[in-house]
Structures are given as C-alpha cells and as structure tokens.
Amino acid sequence: MAEAIYVGGLLVAAPQLDDPNFRRSVVLILEHDAEGGTLGVVLNRPSDISVTQVLPTWDTMVTGPSVLFQGGPVQTDSALALAAVPSGQEPLGWRRLHAGTPAVSRLGTVDLDAPPEILAGEIAQMRIFAGYSGWTAGQLEAEIGEGSWYVVDAEPGDTFYPDPGSLWRAVLRRQPGELAYVATCPDDPSMN
C-alpha cells in the first residue's frame, strides 16, 4: 500500500533511487491532486548560479546560500520562489500553500513578477528554485509503491535548511524506527 501524498509533506529519495535528478533528494510537495498529478521542489540542491545573476532585485531577500536551487527537471528555465511569513498575514504577492500541516502553515509561493519592495519586511525567509519536480496522475504513487520514495512529515526548518547538503540525512535521522537507519547508508551502496 502506498503512503499518503499530501501538500506540505516531504518525499525523501530511497538510497536505491539513482535517477541523477533525484538521487538523495528531499522534495517538498506543493500541489497534489489524485487526477492531476503532483508538483514539488527539491530542497537540497543548491546550484552554482547566484540569485544576483538571474533575479538581482530579489537577492537581498533570499535566505542563504544566496543561489538558485535546482527545484527539479521540469521547466528549469523558469523560477519558483517559496517564502515563509512571520505571522498569519497573507501579504500581497504571496500565496499560502494549501496544506493542513503546522510545519508549513506559514509557507507560500512568491510572485516573482511583483516588485520586491511590496514583500520587503513581510517575509521571514525565502528561496528561489529553478524548475520543479512533477509527476502525472498515478506516477508518484507507483514510484512510492516500488520503494523509490519515503513520504514523511516536514518540519518548519526543512525548506530553509542552513546546510542543504546534509538535509537528506537529517530528515531520515529524525524518523522513527528503522527508517532512521537509512540515513547511515553510504553514498555508494557497494561500500556497505
């Protein structure tokens, strides 16, 4: 039986998932519809491209590292921004994720076409992603069923984790039971 997929949940790549787009990735689910599919962004893939190079007007608002993150293999020439608001307010240019989980209750997408100054002082943290991850209806459920992904709860700090390279291990390590042991799996399983 496949685990429930929900907005605000995390998809954590199983060690055997060797697709280079998703190897050891942590994906935050932004949209999910059983008939329409699933959309998310990879949280732990900072690129070498600085925000200043691509969207200089947003650079001062980005939570470090101040680079674009590789959100996934779909539409990599487009940008998507996630931001957390400090209160329950919904500032102009920001749209709340429709998630029922407290961990992401203050998280939403930013309209990057809006003038940054309307959000200055309104958001607490922000990251910009190049592209996104997408699955057609039933595709992600099948991948979970074959053991490629674990579905786990997000925690408030996951989206803006200060050391993105260690997020995969950190998320797994905090899971109950045997799943926590997966965090110790070596990068090269043949070394196990």
PDB file of C-alpha atoms in Angstrom:
ATOM      1  CA  MET A   1       0.000   0.000   0.000  1.00  0.00           C
ATOM      2  CA  ALA A   2       1.366   3.407  -0.987  1.00  0.00           C
ATOM      3  CA  GLU A   3       1.806   6.062   1.671  1.00  0.00           C
ATOM      4  CA  ALA A   4      -0.443   9.116   1.532  1.00  0.00           C
ATOM      5  CA  ILE A   5       0.891  12.006  -0.529  1.00  0.00           C
ATOM      6  CA  TYR A   6      -0.078  15.437   0.782  1.00  0.00           C
ATOM      7  CA  VAL A   7       0.758  19.099   0.280  1.00  0.00           C
ATOM      8  CA  GLY A   8       3.440  20.091   2.760  1.00  0.00           C
ATOM      9  CA  GLY A   9       4.796  16.555   3.056  1.00  0.00           C
ATOM     10  CA  LEU A  10       8.296  15.528   2.085  1.00  0.00           C
ATOM     11  CA  LEU A  11       9.373  12.920  -0.432  1.00  0.00           C
ATOM     12  CA  VAL A  12      12.736  11.523   0.592  1.00  0.00           C
ATOM     13  CA  ALA A  13      14.597   9.534  -2.044  1.00  0.00           C
ATOM     14  CA  ALA A  14      15.381   5.966  -1.044  1.00  0.00           C
ATOM     15  CA  PRO A  15      19.110   5.115  -1.310  1.00  0.00           C
ATOM     16  CA  GLN A  16      18.475   2.864  -4.344  1.00  0.00           C
ATOM     17  CA  LEU A  17      16.864   5.716  -6.348  1.00  0.00           C
ATOM     18  CA  ASP A  18      19.715   6.505  -8.735  1.00  0.00           C
ATOM     19  CA  ASP A  19      17.983   8.927 -11.127  1.00  0.00           C
ATOM     20  CA  PRO A  20      20.510  11.828 -11.135  1.00  0.00           C
ATOM     21  CA  ASN A  21      17.644  14.347 -10.842  1.00  0.00           C
ATOM     22  CA  PHE A  22      16.509  12.835  -7.564  1.00  0.00           C
ATOM     23  CA  ARG A  23      19.421  10.906  -6.033  1.00  0.00           C
ATOM     24  CA  ARG A  24      19.418  11.601  -2.265  1.00  0.00           C
ATOM     25  CA  SER A  25      16.879  14.387  -2.738  1.00  0.00           C
ATOM     26  CA  VAL A  26      14.268  15.805  -0.398  1.00  0.00           C
ATOM     27  CA  VAL A  27      11.206  17.130  -2.247  1.00  0.00           C
ATOM     28  CA  LEU A  28       8.586  19.393  -0.655  1.00  0.00           C
ATOM     29  CA  ILE A  29       5.144  18.674  -2.131  1.00  0.00           C
ATOM     30  CA  LEU A  30       3.484  21.928  -3.231  1.00  0.00           C
ATOM     31  CA  GLU A  31       0.447  20.548  -5.062  1.00  0.00           C
ATOM     32  CA  HIS A  32      -1.212  17.139  -5.190  1.00  0.00           C
ATOM     33  CA  ASP A  33      -4.335  16.022  -6.988  1.00  0.00           C
ATOM     34  CA  ALA A  34      -5.070  12.313  -7.495  1.00  0.00           C
ATOM     35  CA  GLU A  35      -6.356  13.040 -11.025  1.00  0.00           C
ATOM     36  CA  GLY A  36      -3.962  15.841 -11.925  1.00  0.00           C
ATOM     37  CA  GLY A  37      -0.656  14.668 -10.502  1.00  0.00           C
ATOM     38  CA  THR A  38       1.894  16.073  -8.085  1.00  0.00           C
ATOM     39  CA  LEU A  39       4.235  19.071  -8.102  1.00  0.00           C
ATOM     40  CA  GLY A  40       7.097  19.809  -5.726  1.00  0.00           C
ATOM     41  CA  VAL A  41      10.572  21.278  -5.418  1.00  0.00           C
ATOM     42  CA  VAL A  42      13.850  19.650  -4.435  1.00  0.00           C
ATOM     43  CA  LEU A  43      15.006  21.406  -1.255  1.00  0.00           C
ATOM     44  CA  ASN A  44      18.600  20.186  -1.108  1.00  0.00           C
ATOM     45  CA  ARG A  45      20.142  21.024  -4.500  1.00  0.00           C
ATOM     46  CA  PRO A  46      21.800  24.454  -4.415  1.00  0.00           C
ATOM     47  CA  SER A  47      23.228  25.421  -7.807  1.00  0.00           C
ATOM     48  CA  ASP A  48      26.325  27.473  -8.603  1.00  0.00           C
ATOM     49  CA  ILE A  49      24.188  30.296 -10.006  1.00  0.00           C
ATOM     50  CA  SER A  50      23.800  33.261  -7.681  1.00  0.00           C
ATOM     51  CA  VAL A  51      20.418  34.926  -7.347  1.00  0.00           C
ATOM     52  CA  THR A  52      22.159  38.191  -8.282  1.00  0.00           C
ATOM     53  CA  GLN A  53      22.945  36.787 -11.754  1.00  0.00           C
ATOM     54  CA  VAL A  54      19.321  35.930 -12.553  1.00  0.00           C
ATOM     55  CA  LEU A  55      16.964  37.898 -10.285  1.00  0.00           C
ATOM     56  CA  PRO A  56      19.119  40.667  -8.772  1.00  0.00           C
ATOM     57  CA  THR A  57      16.178  42.598  -7.298  1.00  0.00           C
ATOM     58  CA  TRP A  58      15.332  39.623  -5.045  1.00  0.00           C
ATOM     59  CA  ASP A  59      18.885  38.896  -3.867  1.00  0.00           C
ATOM     60  CA  THR A  60      18.685  40.744  -0.544  1.00  0.00           C
ATOM     61  CA  MET A  61      15.535  38.834   0.456  1.00  0.00           C
ATOM     62  CA  VAL A  62      16.898  35.334  -0.119  1.00  0.00           C
ATOM     63  CA  THR A  63      17.858  33.103   2.802  1.00  0.00           C
ATOM     64  CA  GLY A  64      21.446  31.849   2.374  1.00  0.00           C
ATOM     65  CA  PRO A  65      23.031  30.398   0.446  1.00  0.00           C
ATOM     66  CA  SER A  66      22.100  33.164  -1.996  1.00  0.00           C
ATOM     67  CA  VAL A  67      21.931  30.861  -5.025  1.00  0.00           C
ATOM     68  CA  LEU A  68      19.207  29.357  -7.164  1.00  0.00           C
ATOM     69  CA  PHE A  69      18.199  25.877  -6.060  1.00  0.00           C
ATOM     70  CA  GLN A  70      17.544  23.154  -8.631  1.00  0.00           C
ATOM     71  CA  GLY A  71      13.854  22.557  -7.948  1.00  0.00           C
ATOM     72  CA  GLY A  72      13.658  19.677 -10.382  1.00  0.00           C
ATOM     73  CA  PRO A  73      14.000  18.649 -14.001  1.00  0.00           C
ATOM     74  CA  VAL A  74      10.784  20.315 -15.280  1.00  0.00           C
ATOM     75  CA  GLN A  75      10.910  23.854 -16.757  1.00  0.00           C
ATOM     76  CA  THR A  76      14.415  24.561 -15.477  1.00  0.00           C
ATOM     77  CA  ASP A  77      14.358  27.916 -17.305  1.00  0.00           C
ATOM     78  CA  SER A  78      11.593  29.200 -15.022  1.00  0.00           C
ATOM     79  CA  ALA A  79      11.823  30.265 -11.389  1.00  0.00           C
ATOM     80  CA  LEU A  80       9.576  29.488  -8.439  1.00  0.00           C
ATOM     81  CA  ALA A  81      10.060  31.100  -5.031  1.00  0.00           C
ATOM     82  CA  LEU A  82       8.981  29.864  -1.618  1.00  0.00           C
ATOM     83  CA  ALA A  83       8.793  32.203   1.341  1.00  0.00           C
ATOM     84  CA  ALA A  84       7.760  31.995   4.974  1.00  0.00           C
ATOM     85  CA  VAL A  85       5.799  34.804   6.577  1.00  0.00           C
ATOM     86  CA  PRO A  86       6.423  35.599  10.260  1.00  0.00           C
ATOM     87  CA  SER A  87       2.724  35.871  11.117  1.00  0.00           C
ATOM     88  CA  GLY A  88      -0.580  34.556   9.867  1.00  0.00           C
ATOM     89  CA  GLN A  89      -0.915  37.519   7.495  1.00  0.00           C
ATOM     90  CA  GLU A  90      -1.060  36.998   3.714  1.00  0.00           C
ATOM     91  CA  PRO A  91       0.952  39.816   2.141  1.00  0.00           C
ATOM     92  CA  LEU A  92       0.317  40.965  -1.405  1.00  0.00           C
ATOM     93  CA  GLY A  93       2.435  38.917  -3.856  1.00  0.00           C
ATOM     94  CA  TRP A  94       2.475  35.815  -1.621  1.00  0.00           C
ATOM     95  CA  ARG A  95       0.131  32.807  -1.809  1.00  0.00           C
ATOM     96  CA  ARG A  96      -0.180  30.293   1.038  1.00  0.00           C
ATOM     97  CA  LEU A  97       0.324  26.587   0.339  1.00  0.00           C
ATOM     98  CA  HIS A  98      -2.934  24.721   0.859  1.00  0.00           C
ATOM     99  CA  ALA A  99      -1.523  22.395   3.482  1.00  0.00           C
ATOM    100  CA  GLY A 100      -3.056  21.228   6.701  1.00  0.00           C
ATOM    101  CA  THR A 101       0.241  20.690   8.474  1.00  0.00           C
ATOM    102  CA  PRO A 102       1.525  23.225  11.033  1.00  0.00           C
ATOM    103  CA  ALA A 103       5.119  22.757   9.809  1.00  0.00           C
ATOM    104  CA  VAL A 104       4.346  24.592   6.571  1.00  0.00           C
ATOM    105  CA  SER A 105       1.418  26.761   7.669  1.00  0.00           C
ATOM    106  CA  ARG A 106       3.405  29.965   7.111  1.00  0.00           C
ATOM    107  CA  LEU A 107       4.881  28.848   3.780  1.00  0.00           C
ATOM    108  CA  GLY A 108       3.754  30.041   0.368  1.00  0.00           C
ATOM    109  CA  THR A 109       4.823  30.921  -3.144  1.00  0.00           C
ATOM    110  CA  VAL A 110       6.026  34.374  -4.159  1.00  0.00           C
ATOM    111  CA  ASP A 111       5.020  36.175  -7.339  1.00  0.00           C
ATOM    112  CA  LEU A 112       8.465  36.986  -8.749  1.00  0.00           C
ATOM    113  CA  ASP A 113       6.873  39.448 -11.184  1.00  0.00           C
ATOM    114  CA  ALA A 114       5.726  41.579  -8.250  1.00  0.00           C
ATOM    115  CA  PRO A 115       8.008  44.394  -7.082  1.00  0.00           C
ATOM    116  CA  PRO A 116      10.204  43.012  -4.264  1.00  0.00           C
ATOM    117  CA  GLU A 117       9.621  46.097  -2.140  1.00  0.00           C
ATOM    118  CA  ILE A 118       5.958  45.118  -1.536  1.00  0.00           C
ATOM    119  CA  LEU A 119       7.214  41.985   0.245  1.00  0.00           C
ATOM    120  CA  ALA A 120      10.193  43.570   1.987  1.00  0.00           C
ATOM    121  CA  GLY A 121       9.602  43.246   5.708  1.00  0.00           C
ATOM    122  CA  GLU A 122       6.655  40.893   5.101  1.00  0.00           C
ATOM    123  CA  ILE A 123       8.599  37.653   4.679  1.00  0.00           C
ATOM    124  CA  ALA A 124      10.946  35.956   7.120  1.00  0.00           C
ATOM    125  CA  GLN A 125      12.767  33.574   4.768  1.00  0.00           C
ATOM    126  CA  MET A 126      12.848  32.905   1.025  1.00  0.00           C
ATOM    127  CA  ARG A 127      14.478  30.607  -1.517  1.00  0.00           C
ATOM    128  CA  ILE A 128      14.236  30.608  -5.296  1.00  0.00           C
ATOM    129  CA  PHE A 129      14.111  27.384  -7.299  1.00  0.00           C
ATOM    130  CA  ALA A 130      14.914  26.879 -10.978  1.00  0.00           C
ATOM    131  CA  GLY A 131      12.376  24.397 -12.273  1.00  0.00           C
ATOM    132  CA  TYR A 132      10.243  21.965 -10.340  1.00  0.00           C
ATOM    133  CA  SER A 133       9.547  18.268  -9.955  1.00  0.00           C
ATOM    134  CA  GLY A 134       6.350  16.898 -11.435  1.00  0.00           C
ATOM    135  CA  TRP A 135       4.565  13.572 -11.682  1.00  0.00           C
ATOM    136  CA  THR A 136       1.483  12.683 -13.708  1.00  0.00           C
ATOM    137  CA  ALA A 137      -1.560  11.118 -12.034  1.00  0.00           C
ATOM    138  CA  GLY A 138      -0.552   7.773 -10.501  1.00  0.00           C
ATOM    139  CA  GLN A 139       3.146   8.076 -11.410  1.00  0.00           C
ATOM    140  CA  LEU A 140       4.388   9.104  -7.964  1.00  0.00           C
ATOM    141  CA  GLU A 141       2.145   6.553  -6.228  1.00  0.00           C
ATOM    142  CA  ALA A 142       3.744   3.849  -8.396  1.00  0.00           C
ATOM    143  CA  GLU A 143       7.268   5.076  -7.545  1.00  0.00           C
ATOM    144  CA  ILE A 144       6.412   5.046  -3.818  1.00  0.00           C
ATOM    145  CA  GLY A 145       4.937   1.567  -4.204  1.00  0.00           C
ATOM    146  CA  GLU A 146       8.169   0.270  -5.709  1.00  0.00           C
ATOM    147  CA  GLY A 147      10.175   1.726  -2.810  1.00  0.00           C
ATOM    148  CA  SER A 148      11.815   4.716  -4.534  1.00  0.00           C
ATOM    149  CA  TRP A 149      10.466   7.304  -2.076  1.00  0.00           C
ATOM    150  CA  TYR A 150       9.610   7.663   1.598  1.00  0.00           C
ATOM    151  CA  VAL A 151       6.781  10.071   2.473  1.00  0.00           C
ATOM    152  CA  VAL A 152       7.477  11.840   5.765  1.00  0.00           C
ATOM    153  CA  ASP A 153       6.315  14.928   7.646  1.00  0.00           C
ATOM    154  CA  ALA A 154       8.124  18.206   7.093  1.00  0.00           C
ATOM    155  CA  GLU A 155       9.421  20.289   9.978  1.00  0.00           C
ATOM    156  CA  PRO A 156       9.414  24.100   9.927  1.00  0.00           C
ATOM    157  CA  GLY A 157      13.173  24.417   9.255  1.00  0.00           C
ATOM    158  CA  ASP A 158      13.375  21.985   6.330  1.00  0.00           C
ATOM    159  CA  THR A 159      12.577  24.409   3.488  1.00  0.00           C
ATOM    160  CA  PHE A 160      15.345  26.827   4.503  1.00  0.00           C
ATOM    161  CA  TYR A 161      17.779  24.300   5.994  1.00  0.00           C
ATOM    162  CA  PRO A 162      21.121  26.095   6.508  1.00  0.00           C
ATOM    163  CA  ASP A 163      23.209  23.161   5.179  1.00  0.00           C
ATOM    164  CA  PRO A 164      21.181  21.810   2.237  1.00  0.00           C
ATOM    165  CA  GLY A 165      23.759  19.092   1.503  1.00  0.00           C
ATOM    166  CA  SER A 166      23.008  17.381   4.823  1.00  0.00           C
ATOM    167  CA  LEU A 167      19.200  17.682   4.685  1.00  0.00           C
ATOM    168  CA  TRP A 168      18.626  14.146   3.308  1.00  0.00           C
ATOM    169  CA  ARG A 169      20.433  12.545   6.248  1.00  0.00           C
ATOM    170  CA  ALA A 170      18.904  14.938   8.793  1.00  0.00           C
ATOM    171  CA  VAL A 171      15.328  14.209   7.672  1.00  0.00           C
ATOM    172  CA  LEU A 172      15.894  10.453   7.723  1.00  0.00           C
ATOM    173  CA  ARG A 173      17.754  10.523  11.042  1.00  0.00           C
ATOM    174  CA  ARG A 174      14.757  12.047  12.845  1.00  0.00           C
ATOM    175  CA  GLN A 175      12.314   9.374  11.595  1.00  0.00           C
ATOM    176  CA  PRO A 176      11.033   6.704  13.983  1.00  0.00           C
ATOM    177  CA  GLY A 177      12.100   3.082  13.842  1.00  0.00           C
ATOM    178  CA  GLU A 178      14.173   1.505  11.111  1.00  0.00           C
ATOM    179  CA  LEU A 179      13.826   4.426   8.690  1.00  0.00           C
ATOM    180  CA  ALA A 180      16.337   6.384  10.813  1.00  0.00           C
ATOM    181  CA  TYR A 181      18.980   3.772   9.944  1.00  0.00           C
ATOM    182  CA  VAL A 182      18.637   4.575   6.240  1.00  0.00           C
ATOM    183  CA  ALA A 183      20.471   7.851   6.977  1.00  0.00           C
ATOM    184  CA  THR A 184      23.639   5.814   7.582  1.00  0.00           C
ATOM    185  CA  CYS A 185      23.546   4.233   4.112  1.00  0.00           C
ATOM    186  CA  PRO A 186      26.828   5.080   2.328  1.00  0.00           C
ATOM    187  CA  ASP A 187      26.759   7.175  -0.851  1.00  0.00           C
ATOM    188  CA  ASP A 188      27.994   4.116  -2.748  1.00  0.00           C
ATOM    189  CA  PRO A 189      25.826   1.152  -1.602  1.00  0.00           C
ATOM    190  CA  SER A 190      28.510  -1.288  -2.812  1.00  0.00           C
ATOM    191  CA  MET A 191      30.633   0.026   0.093  1.00  0.00           C
ATOM    192  CA  ASN A 192      28.068  -1.253   2.599  1.00  0.00           C
TER     193      ASN A 192
END
